Tab-separated table of C-alpha atoms and ligand atoms in Angstrom:
chain	number	residue	atom	x	y	z
A	23	MET	CA	-115.645	-72.051	-53.080
A	24	GLU	CA	-113.021	-70.850	-50.848
A	25	ILE	CA	-112.739	-67.244	-52.093
A	26	LYS	CA	-115.611	-66.175	-51.555
A	27	LYS	CA	-115.628	-68.031	-47.679
A	28	GLU	CA	-112.201	-65.258	-47.375
A	29	SER	CA	-114.103	-62.506	-49.070
A	30	LYS	CA	-117.036	-62.836	-46.909
A	31	PHE	CA	-114.573	-63.149	-44.056
A	32	ILE	CA	-112.618	-60.162	-45.581
A	33	LYS	CA	-115.968	-58.055	-45.891
A	34	PHE	CA	-116.859	-59.168	-41.954
A	35	PHE	CA	-113.550	-58.144	-40.289
A	36	ARG	CA	-113.642	-54.529	-42.803
A	37	ARG	CA	-117.272	-53.878	-40.929
A	38	TYR	CA	-116.962	-54.848	-37.523
A	39	GLY	CA	-112.494	-53.549	-37.258
A	40	VAL	CA	-114.226	-50.132	-38.907
A	41	LEU	CA	-116.849	-50.145	-36.134
A	42	SER	CA	-113.550	-51.009	-33.425
A	43	LEU	CA	-112.334	-47.659	-34.713
A	44	THR	CA	-114.984	-45.680	-34.768
A	45	CYS	CA	-115.052	-46.431	-31.603
A	46	VAL	CA	-111.708	-45.842	-29.711
A	47	PHE	CA	-111.524	-42.575	-32.014
A	48	CYS	CA	-114.609	-42.033	-30.108
A	49	LEU	CA	-113.510	-42.960	-26.975
A	50	VAL	CA	-110.337	-40.785	-27.355
A	51	ILE	CA	-112.392	-37.851	-28.597
A	52	ALA	CA	-113.919	-38.079	-24.797
A	53	LEU	CA	-110.827	-39.149	-23.134
A	54	VAL	CA	-109.407	-35.658	-24.420
A	55	VAL	CA	-112.222	-33.882	-24.233
A	56	GLY	CA	-113.156	-34.404	-20.735
A	57	LEU	CA	-109.390	-33.670	-19.426
A	58	THR	CA	-109.840	-30.125	-21.241
A	59	VAL	CA	-112.862	-29.274	-18.790
A	60	SER	CA	-111.754	-30.682	-15.731
A	61	SER	CA	-107.747	-29.100	-16.258
A	62	GLY	CA	-110.124	-26.054	-16.891
A	63	LYS	CA	-111.539	-23.446	-14.768
A	64	GLY	CA	-113.814	-24.068	-11.523
A	65	THR	CA	-110.566	-26.078	-10.309
A	66	PRO	CA	-109.334	-25.248	-7.365
A	67	VAL	CA	-105.363	-24.492	-6.825
A	68	SER	CA	-103.585	-24.797	-3.864
A	69	THR	CA	-102.205	-21.521	-3.024
A	70	GLY	CA	-99.749	-23.130	-0.756
A	71	VAL	CA	-99.876	-22.342	3.720
A	72	THR	CA	-99.199	-18.537	4.505
A	73	THR	CA	-96.082	-17.984	7.272
A	74	PHE	CA	-97.024	-15.631	9.636
A	75	SER	CA	-94.868	-13.570	11.326
A	76	LEU	CA	-95.344	-11.381	14.253
A	77	PRO	CA	-97.332	-7.833	13.751
A	78	MET	CA	-95.099	-6.298	16.431
A	79	GLU	CA	-91.895	-7.155	17.986
A	80	ASN	CA	-91.628	-7.622	22.409
A	81	ALA	CA	-95.020	-7.218	22.261
A	82	VAL	CA	-97.143	-7.366	25.445
A	83	ILE	CA	-100.851	-8.617	24.898
A	84	VAL	CA	-102.881	-5.622	26.109
A	85	LYS	CA	-106.378	-7.251	25.668
A	86	ASP	CA	-106.616	-10.960	24.307
A	87	TYR	CA	-108.661	-12.423	21.727
A	88	SER	CA	-112.241	-13.339	23.080
A	89	ASP	CA	-115.774	-14.901	20.948
A	90	GLU	CA	-117.779	-16.203	24.007
A	91	ARG	CA	-116.213	-14.160	27.156
A	92	LEU	CA	-116.712	-10.921	28.124
A	93	GLN	CA	-114.563	-8.273	28.697
A	94	PHE	CA	-114.875	-4.661	30.123
A	95	ASN	CA	-113.892	-1.651	27.404
A	96	GLU	CA	-113.258	1.461	29.427
A	97	SER	CA	-113.722	3.406	26.598
A	98	LEU	CA	-116.873	3.147	25.918
A	99	ASN	CA	-117.768	2.052	29.299
A	100	ARG	CA	-119.253	-1.857	28.625
A	101	TRP	CA	-118.641	-5.281	28.965
A	102	GLU	CA	-118.333	-6.690	25.330
A	103	ILE	CA	-116.259	-9.783	23.285
A	104	HIS	CA	-113.172	-9.278	21.335
A	105	LEU	CA	-112.305	-10.631	18.444
A	106	SER	CA	-109.093	-9.116	17.811
A	107	ILE	CA	-105.554	-9.290	19.805
A	108	ASP	CA	-104.364	-5.422	20.999
A	109	LEU	CA	-101.466	-5.254	21.755
A	110	SER	CA	-98.281	-3.048	22.825
A	111	SER	CA	-94.412	-2.430	22.577
A	112	GLU	CA	-91.711	-0.184	23.317
A	113	ASN	CA	-91.622	0.217	20.254
A	114	SER	CA	-94.133	1.212	18.793
A	115	GLY	CA	-93.582	0.360	15.178
A	116	VAL	CA	-96.282	-2.626	13.532
A	117	PHE	CA	-95.574	-5.081	10.633
A	118	SER	CA	-96.910	-7.318	8.048
A	119	VAL	CA	-97.779	-10.555	9.604
A	120	ALA	CA	-97.327	-12.371	5.991
A	121	ASP	CA	-96.971	-11.290	2.755
A	122	GLY	CA	-99.533	-10.351	0.621
A	123	THR	CA	-101.482	-7.066	-0.895
A	124	VAL	CA	-103.077	-3.852	0.761
A	125	THR	CA	-105.755	-4.476	-0.390
A	126	ALA	CA	-107.933	-1.135	1.904
A	127	VAL	CA	-106.370	1.415	4.015
A	128	ASN	CA	-109.111	3.022	6.512
A	129	SER	CA	-109.344	6.151	8.626
A	130	ASN	CA	-112.076	6.660	11.240
A	131	SER	CA	-112.309	8.134	14.706
A	132	LEU	CA	-113.248	4.763	15.948
A	133	GLU	CA	-110.806	2.407	14.925
A	134	GLY	CA	-107.886	5.114	14.134
A	135	ASP	CA	-105.810	4.736	11.538
A	136	SER	CA	-106.013	0.852	9.939
A	137	VAL	CA	-104.366	-0.696	7.132
A	138	GLU	CA	-105.877	-4.036	5.535
A	139	ILE	CA	-102.810	-6.719	3.935
A	140	SER	CA	-104.654	-10.003	1.437
A	141	HIS	CA	-102.842	-12.797	2.130
A	142	ASN	CA	-102.882	-16.866	0.574
A	143	GLY	CA	-105.130	-19.440	2.289
A	144	GLY	CA	-107.697	-16.806	2.201
A	145	PHE	CA	-105.902	-15.348	4.965
A	146	VAL	CA	-106.822	-11.391	5.701
A	147	SER	CA	-104.253	-8.808	8.176
A	148	ILE	CA	-106.127	-5.728	9.654
A	149	TYR	CA	-103.650	-3.300	11.488
A	150	SER	CA	-105.904	-0.772	13.784
A	151	SER	CA	-105.561	1.779	15.807
A	152	LEU	CA	-102.546	2.789	13.630
A	153	SER	CA	-101.136	6.995	13.200
A	154	ASP	CA	-101.494	8.080	10.225
A	155	ASN	CA	-98.185	8.453	8.887
A	156	LEU	CA	-98.964	5.172	7.220
A	157	GLU	CA	-96.114	3.244	4.445
A	158	VAL	CA	-98.402	1.201	2.789
A	159	ALA	CA	-100.324	2.874	0.631
A	160	VAL	CA	-103.290	0.362	-1.487
A	161	GLY	CA	-102.262	-2.095	-3.650
A	162	ASP	CA	-98.451	-2.015	-2.237
A	163	LYS	CA	-96.986	-5.288	-2.477
A	164	VAL	CA	-95.293	-6.204	1.124
A	165	GLU	CA	-94.076	-9.001	2.200
A	166	ALA	CA	-93.775	-10.826	5.790
A	167	GLY	CA	-91.586	-8.685	8.813
A	168	GLN	CA	-92.318	-5.382	6.265
A	169	LYS	CA	-93.042	-2.092	8.633
A	170	ILE	CA	-97.332	-0.736	7.733
A	171	GLY	CA	-97.054	2.082	10.446
A	172	GLU	CA	-97.676	2.587	13.612
A	173	ALA	CA	-99.469	1.693	16.731
A	174	ASP	CA	-101.013	5.187	18.547
A	175	SER	CA	-104.170	5.127	20.848
A	176	SER	CA	-105.922	7.114	17.221
A	177	ALA	CA	-109.032	4.620	17.960
A	178	SER	CA	-111.784	6.124	20.215
A	179	ASN	CA	-113.160	2.979	20.994
A	180	GLU	CA	-110.317	2.049	22.886
A	181	SER	CA	-108.694	5.410	23.606
A	182	LYS	CA	-108.028	4.363	27.150
A	183	SER	CA	-105.248	1.575	26.930
A	184	GLY	CA	-103.281	3.462	25.248
A	185	THR	CA	-100.908	3.762	22.516
A	186	HIS	CA	-101.603	0.128	21.471
A	187	LEU	CA	-102.732	-2.294	18.088
A	188	HIS	CA	-105.526	-3.369	17.479
A	189	PHE	CA	-105.150	-6.384	15.714
A	190	THR	CA	-107.936	-8.711	13.197
A	191	LEU	CA	-107.307	-11.098	11.513
A	192	LEU	CA	-109.719	-13.774	9.028
A	193	LYS	CA	-110.400	-16.534	7.625
A	194	ASP	CA	-112.927	-16.802	4.412
A	195	GLY	CA	-113.844	-13.833	5.805
A	196	VAL	CA	-114.356	-14.942	9.184
A	197	GLU	CA	-112.361	-13.152	12.455
A	198	VAL	CA	-110.009	-16.084	14.443
A	199	ASP	CA	-108.588	-15.842	16.908
A	200	PRO	CA	-104.615	-14.990	15.915
A	201	ASN	CA	-103.266	-17.318	19.172
A	202	ASN	CA	-104.003	-19.411	16.457
A	203	TYR	CA	-101.339	-18.079	14.330
A	204	LEU	CA	-99.249	-16.750	15.215
A	205	ASP	CA	-96.938	-17.443	17.537
A	206	LEU	CA	-97.035	-14.523	20.302
A	207	GLU	CA	-95.776	-16.471	23.122
A	208	ASN	CA	-92.661	-16.528	21.652
A	209	LYS	CA	-92.350	-12.847	21.044
B	330	ZN	ZN1	-109.089	-4.242	20.065
């Protein structure tokens, strides 16, 4: 009787023991698969904070950013918003506002020669009304403060503003006020 009871108990234990082990094994597999998926593609990686420097030295704001207030454009003889900031300085050198990669170089009569640089954090800076002696090309890696070209009056849509830099800052493809990112008060 004693032996029969014991063997029944062992059978019971074996059956449920195997079941428990199977459950634990399945849980481990599920966890490993889950962790692998969640740590793989689709998880955004923090790009860190972008630190900005100034695009010109000792610059004066010729025309400020305005997304609602209309400003008169003498060159085009019309009132318009200005989703950029115009700067001029005795030193016409123009410098990248942050580390990044040159993603476009354009030349057209409206905006003159322009350079577009992409940075971390979804920021893109665009420097227009430059002279054609640019110091960078598409694909170049640039550092904050690196000279990229010189301000000019090459943009016909702002030619009456004289030699100046027409500076635009985009965040995730939308124009933002450079005053909120660049320390223009302490130039
Ligand atoms: Zn402008």
